[in-house]
Amino acid sequence: MLACSLPRPTGRRRPEIRDPAPDLILPGSVPLPCAGRLPGNMITSSTVQILALLRSLFTRPVTEHLPRPPGSARLARFPGSVQLRHVDAGSCNGCELEIASAFGPVYDAERFGARLTASPRHADGVLVTGVVTRNMAVPLEKTLDAVPAPRVVVACGDCALGGGPFAGGYGVAGRAGAIAEPDIAIPGCPPDPVAITQALRALTGR
Amino acid sequence: MRASLAASAGVSLLQVGAAGIGGPLLYGLMAKVRARAEGRAGAPVRQPLLDLRKLLPKERIHATHSSAVLPLAPLVLIASTAVAVAITPLISTGPALGRTADVFVIVFLLLLGSVAVALGGLDAGTAFGGMGASRAMTIGALAEPALLVAVLALSIQARTSNLPGIVSATLAHPQWIASPERVLALFALVIVVFAETGRIPVDNPATHLELTMIHEAMVLEYAGPELALVTLGEAMRLGLLLSLVANLFFPWGIAATASVPRLVLGLAVLGAKTAAIAGVIAVVEVSAAKLRLFRVPEILAAAFVLAVLAVVTGLVMP
Amino acid sequence: MSAALFLGGLGLGAAGALAGAALPARARVPAAAVLTAGACIAAFAAAASVLASGGTITFRSAEILPLTGVSLSLDPLGAIFVITTAVVGLAVSCYASGYAASGGSGRTATALLPLFITSLLLVPAAASVATFMAAWELMALSSLLLLLTGHRRREARDAAQWYAGMTHVGAAAILLALVLISAHAGGQSFAAIRAHAGSLPPAVRSLAFLLALAGFASKAGAVPLHVWLPRAHPEAPGPVSALMSGAMVNLGIYGIVRTGDGLLGGGQMWWWLAVAGLGVVSALFGALHAAASSDLKRLLAYSTVDNMGIVLIGVGASGALAARGHGVLAALAMVAALFHVISHAAVKGCLFLGAGSVQHAAGTRDLDRLGGLLRRLPATATLFGIAALSICALPPFSGFAGEWLLLQALLRGFSGHSAATATALLAGVAALALTGGLTAAAFVKAFGIGFLGQPRTPSAEAAAEVTPAMVAGMALLAVPCLVLGAVPGAIVPLLVKASGTALGGTPPAPVRAGTGLAIAGSTDVIQPALLTAALIAALVLAWALVRARARAGARRAEAWACGRELQTARMQYTATSFAEPLQRVFEDVLRPDRDLDVSHLAESQYFEDAIAYSSRIDDAIERHWYRPLIGLVSRWGEVARRAQNGSMHRYLAYGLVALVVVLVLA
């Protein structure tokens, strides 16, 4: 049985933690506001963690259902599975946060067969974010060259598509299209995780 | 004579095929358990098979300064793993050459695969390949004593190092399952399996940070079909190790004869056992953090101590 | 007939030495090589006939050595060592002809190498104390002089000093032991000694065995008497170090087996547990230092210490089991040890010849300065790779069959024995396991850093393939690696005969050798030939699948290095960095010597001018045991020097006092 109370943002006092065994909290660790209780008054944060993990194995996942984009099965370049190497060619990290969200529990792009890899040799293409700065122009080119054929370029965010707030700056070499024409464009500043997920689905056709 | 030769060859091919498909499925199962524990839907269990199918027609790329060792290493890995799978009693106690399936042969065939991948990593001529090879050989060197002494404990108890012999002896003496030397050897072997297959807490197979990679760093340079061979070889290795743990410690369900219904039952039981062990590994992976590289020798030394205790217990207690 | 063949072989060897010394420059090298090869082939044939028939060749002559005469007797145990030396000697003489022709060695080396090989062939056949010591000394002196051919380098002179000191202390110990038992036995021939072995008092036997063990173990490179090995083997020229590691260290093992089992008739259990203990320590120490070494030949030298430790584990287990009365198991352990001796000789000989070729072609043996040699020396590198895989005990090479036999011998010894034996066997298995892993790490480093990747220095980049004679020498030793790996059963019956001679008596064969190896009395069996065939078939099948799916060839592209603009050869891992994790784990044993030298600017102590860092791994035993001992001896020498003040009167007085003392005692 869980007694879970979320802290109220009063700003005056930290919320009182209803933990009946404070001596079990190790020095330096943050007491959880939400504590699970086992018989015998033994509470540790790792116990909570493992219990939560085991429980979520059997409950419904929080992932949202997304409708399949029309015609995707027919247009899929890499049916069933695509791996992309993400390259940050000078972005503000806004797009990276949205991409992380897209691969997170709510939008989970992995269930459609898409995955990010560490090495471009393992990838089918490059996922570019950010306006291409002078320092990143050569590395982006080398990364793209390292991807085995057949390959694809996915430009994510307005910066990569040539627009965005940094276009024309002194450190900017050009848009991603100056290195290679993107096959898939995901506009937005930053693009919605749903848009990113649906774009990846278009590659895998799932 | 010829019929039995054909039957055992058929069993071997069945085992290789089952490992070739079952290994990636085990990867997919572990990924699915991980995803569900994180609250995600996760990729389907057959996703690694789809990945392999996609990799096969892709372009092969070889580094400029590499030699013939780079493309040869995945071939040696998959050949040694396939031969080890073919001769080990996984589904049945009578695959081809199964009489010669000595437990030391399997251990050294797996070492051959590891050495091949390490040399392939060094041939790329990059810092990552060298780093991966160095760390992988260090961990392999420290896991080797625990592995050999743990199988020695089993061999002493069964009075043979022949794998079908150990399996048959365990089937004949079910009370051995609860004997202290078996339990200690099981713990030691499980820790070694984590080290040999490169799972958390020893190594994170899904990391993107090269400085935290151990196995992944050795295969950064492979593309297309060679990457598919390396991935498939590692998957078969995982399947082999989990099947060995399952069959040496809980051998019920293994087919004693080569009749088709028995083989199907053996395959199903083996699949269930390895799936269960893979599920446990996935739960451990999700709930533990990856160890610092220099803490890994401590856990391997613990495995070695457990294995030595297993041998000593087996000698002291009749 | 075979006696004539053996003696003819020895004569050809001596003739080769003369030819190398006397003939003019152009004829010298080929003549010496041909005569030495003939000597090896003749000795091989004689030893093979001894093994085939199971008999013995004897030869006695009272004229050759005054006062004692020469007595030779080649039985199956000695024949194994003669065969090993003959094969290694044949390969080395072929290699040395190419090495000398390309300017590697001069007249002294060409003359001494046949002499060295002849003495190596003579030692296993010696059948009296005098013959044995004469052959032993000849071996030591010829190898010392060969080591001194590099006398212009300070390291070579140092190595020769250590070698000379330790080999002569060892020879003194052996001489003392042999004299002790022959004095009690009343005759100096080995047959007489064996006949009287039972009547020796146990204290004398134990003392003699320990003295002999000290001398022979030092020659074999057992820790802690091994310190000459990592100095002498690297500094010797390529062919000489191959002979030293491939043939000379084996004779240490021969000496232990001959003294313990043959002369002293088996002995007590604790002798053999001591031998096994030495083996365990040597194996672990050698493997660890090999894994941490970045000098290619020093790595190989420590690997020799490791492998001789493994052989000593087998010999110790064999003796301990024989002392308990388990003849079949003892024979199995001895067969395993002898198989490992032969396999190691071929493998280590090939590796040292390869290292010699590398040093000749690239000018250095420092792994941190090599790289990319597989594309520049393809034949040498391929043969080195085969030998490296074999020494890691990987199937389907010969090292695996030896390792399997030894593991089986240790496994069988567990049931129903005392706690001491069980502990020793457990330590043996654990040592074998750990050294197996460390050896794999060491040789992945040696082959991967030295031969793969990009060349790290211009001299490595400029290396070119060596002469065909040198490649042929290596190939001759690589063939046994492959053949013995696929068909170990070919020599196992011969080893069973040899172990029968060593242990005395004829127990039933412990290993049945058909197409595979089967341990008698159990279901444990391996089929290396079928395993090899299966591996090759699987490899070909995988390759065909890859070629079938891939329509075009592979594209050559720059290696992936995170898109860096500049990627140089210096960015690769070096041997030192490869070994660093293992060095950290075993820091207490290795005790690296680190030196950080920071110099500051004159103007301010807060700004650094230069920082120099150096790290070295010395042999810990040499530093902590030998250097204090040498310091002690030299201080004692300083004290004793006061007795030598140059006065003739005082020296005459010394002589008078000594004469009086001897007269009183006698």
Short mmCIF file of N, CA, C and O in Angstrom, two decimals, chain A residues 72-73 76-83 109-115 124 200-206, chain B residues 43-44 46-54:
data_model
loop_
_atom_site.label_atom_id
_atom_site.label_comp_id
_atom_site.label_asym_id
_atom_site.label_seq_id
_atom_site.Cartn_x
_atom_site.Cartn_y
_atom_site.Cartn_z
N SER A 72 2.38 5.18 -45.36
CA SER A 72 3.77 5.02 -44.89
C SER A 72 4.33 3.66 -45.27
O SER A 72 5.50 3.53 -45.58
N ALA A 73 3.48 2.63 -45.24
CA ALA A 73 4.01 1.29 -45.53
C ALA A 73 4.57 1.22 -46.94
O ALA A 73 5.56 0.57 -47.21
N ALA A 76 8.07 3.31 -47.26
CA ALA A 76 9.14 3.06 -46.28
C ALA A 76 10.46 2.71 -46.97
O ALA A 76 10.51 1.78 -47.78
N ARG A 77 11.54 3.47 -46.64
CA ARG A 77 12.84 3.18 -47.23
C ARG A 77 13.50 1.99 -46.53
O ARG A 77 14.24 1.24 -47.14
N PHE A 78 13.29 1.83 -45.23
CA PHE A 78 13.92 0.77 -44.43
C PHE A 78 12.83 0.04 -43.68
O PHE A 78 12.61 0.28 -42.49
N PRO A 79 12.10 -0.86 -44.37
CA PRO A 79 10.93 -1.48 -43.71
C PRO A 79 11.33 -2.23 -42.45
O PRO A 79 12.18 -3.10 -42.48
N GLY A 80 10.67 -1.85 -41.36
CA GLY A 80 10.80 -2.61 -40.13
C GLY A 80 11.88 -2.13 -39.19
O GLY A 80 11.78 -2.35 -37.98
N SER A 81 12.93 -1.54 -39.71
CA SER A 81 14.04 -1.23 -38.82
C SER A 81 14.88 -0.12 -39.43
O SER A 81 15.25 -0.19 -40.60
N VAL A 82 15.15 0.94 -38.62
CA VAL A 82 16.07 1.98 -39.10
C VAL A 82 16.92 2.43 -37.92
O VAL A 82 16.43 2.55 -36.79
N GLN A 83 18.19 2.59 -38.15
CA GLN A 83 19.07 3.13 -37.13
C GLN A 83 19.64 4.45 -37.62
O GLN A 83 20.04 4.57 -38.77
N ALA A 109 9.60 6.05 -29.80
CA ALA A 109 9.79 5.76 -31.22
C ALA A 109 10.39 4.38 -31.46
O ALA A 109 10.33 3.85 -32.57
N GLU A 110 10.96 3.76 -30.40
CA GLU A 110 11.59 2.45 -30.60
C GLU A 110 10.59 1.39 -30.96
O GLU A 110 10.93 0.40 -31.61
N ARG A 111 9.32 1.55 -30.54
CA ARG A 111 8.36 0.49 -30.85
C ARG A 111 8.07 0.42 -32.33
O ARG A 111 7.52 -0.58 -32.80
N PHE A 112 8.46 1.45 -33.10
CA PHE A 112 8.28 1.41 -34.53
C PHE A 112 9.55 1.00 -35.25
O PHE A 112 9.66 1.13 -36.46
N GLY A 113 10.54 0.53 -34.54
CA GLY A 113 11.74 -0.01 -35.17
C GLY A 113 12.85 1.00 -35.36
O GLY A 113 13.86 0.68 -35.99
N ALA A 114 12.71 2.21 -34.82
CA ALA A 114 13.76 3.21 -34.99
C ALA A 114 14.66 3.22 -33.76
O ALA A 114 14.20 2.98 -32.65
N ARG A 115 15.92 3.50 -33.97
CA ARG A 115 16.87 3.48 -32.85
C ARG A 115 18.00 4.44 -33.17
O ARG A 115 18.35 4.65 -34.34
N ASP A 124 21.76 3.74 -40.63
CA ASP A 124 21.26 3.85 -41.99
C ASP A 124 21.22 5.29 -42.43
O ASP A 124 20.93 5.56 -43.60
N LEU A 200 9.92 9.26 -38.20
CA LEU A 200 10.69 8.02 -38.16
C LEU A 200 9.82 6.83 -38.60
O LEU A 200 10.30 5.90 -39.24
N ARG A 201 8.54 6.90 -38.27
CA ARG A 201 7.65 5.84 -38.74
C ARG A 201 7.57 5.82 -40.24
O ARG A 201 7.40 4.76 -40.84
N ALA A 202 7.67 6.98 -40.84
CA ALA A 202 7.62 7.03 -42.30
C ALA A 202 8.79 6.28 -42.90
O ALA A 202 8.70 5.70 -43.98
N LEU A 203 9.93 6.24 -42.19
CA LEU A 203 11.09 5.50 -42.70
C LEU A 203 10.90 4.00 -42.56
O LEU A 203 11.33 3.23 -43.41
N THR A 204 10.26 3.60 -41.42
CA THR A 204 10.16 2.17 -41.21
C THR A 204 8.86 1.57 -41.71
O THR A 204 8.72 0.37 -41.82
N GLY A 205 7.86 2.42 -41.94
CA GLY A 205 6.60 1.89 -42.43
C GLY A 205 5.83 1.10 -41.40
O GLY A 205 5.04 0.23 -41.74
N ARG A 206 6.09 1.35 -40.10
CA ARG A 206 5.34 0.62 -39.07
C ARG A 206 4.50 1.52 -38.27
O ARG A 206 4.25 2.30 -37.77
N ALA B 43 10.10 -2.03 -28.41
CA ALA B 43 10.08 -2.65 -29.73
C ALA B 43 9.58 -4.08 -29.61
O ALA B 43 9.70 -4.70 -28.56
N PRO B 44 9.02 -4.66 -30.68
CA PRO B 44 8.60 -6.07 -30.60
C PRO B 44 9.78 -6.98 -30.39
O PRO B 44 10.92 -6.62 -30.67
N ARG B 46 10.75 -9.49 -31.93
CA ARG B 46 11.48 -9.93 -33.13
C ARG B 46 12.30 -8.80 -33.77
O ARG B 46 12.88 -8.99 -34.84
N GLN B 47 12.39 -7.63 -33.12
CA GLN B 47 13.09 -6.49 -33.72
C GLN B 47 14.54 -6.79 -34.09
O GLN B 47 14.99 -6.40 -35.16
N PRO B 48 15.35 -7.49 -33.25
CA PRO B 48 16.73 -7.76 -33.66
C PRO B 48 16.81 -8.56 -34.96
O PRO B 48 17.75 -8.38 -35.75
N LEU B 49 15.85 -9.46 -35.20
CA LEU B 49 15.86 -10.20 -36.46
C LEU B 49 15.62 -9.25 -37.63
O LEU B 49 16.23 -9.39 -38.70
N LEU B 50 14.72 -8.29 -37.45
CA LEU B 50 14.48 -7.31 -38.51
C LEU B 50 15.73 -6.46 -38.76
O LEU B 50 16.06 -6.14 -39.91
N ASP B 51 16.42 -6.11 -37.65
CA ASP B 51 17.66 -5.34 -37.81
C ASP B 51 18.68 -6.12 -38.63
O ASP B 51 19.33 -5.59 -39.52
N LEU B 52 18.83 -7.42 -38.33
CA LEU B 52 19.81 -8.24 -39.04
C LEU B 52 19.44 -8.35 -40.52
O LEU B 52 20.28 -8.27 -41.41
N ARG B 53 18.16 -8.53 -40.78
CA ARG B 53 17.73 -8.67 -42.18
C ARG B 53 18.01 -7.39 -42.95
O ARG B 53 18.41 -7.42 -44.11
N LYS B 54 17.86 -6.24 -42.27
CA LYS B 54 18.12 -4.98 -42.95
C LYS B 54 19.61 -4.78 -43.20
O LYS B 54 20.01 -4.17 -44.18
#
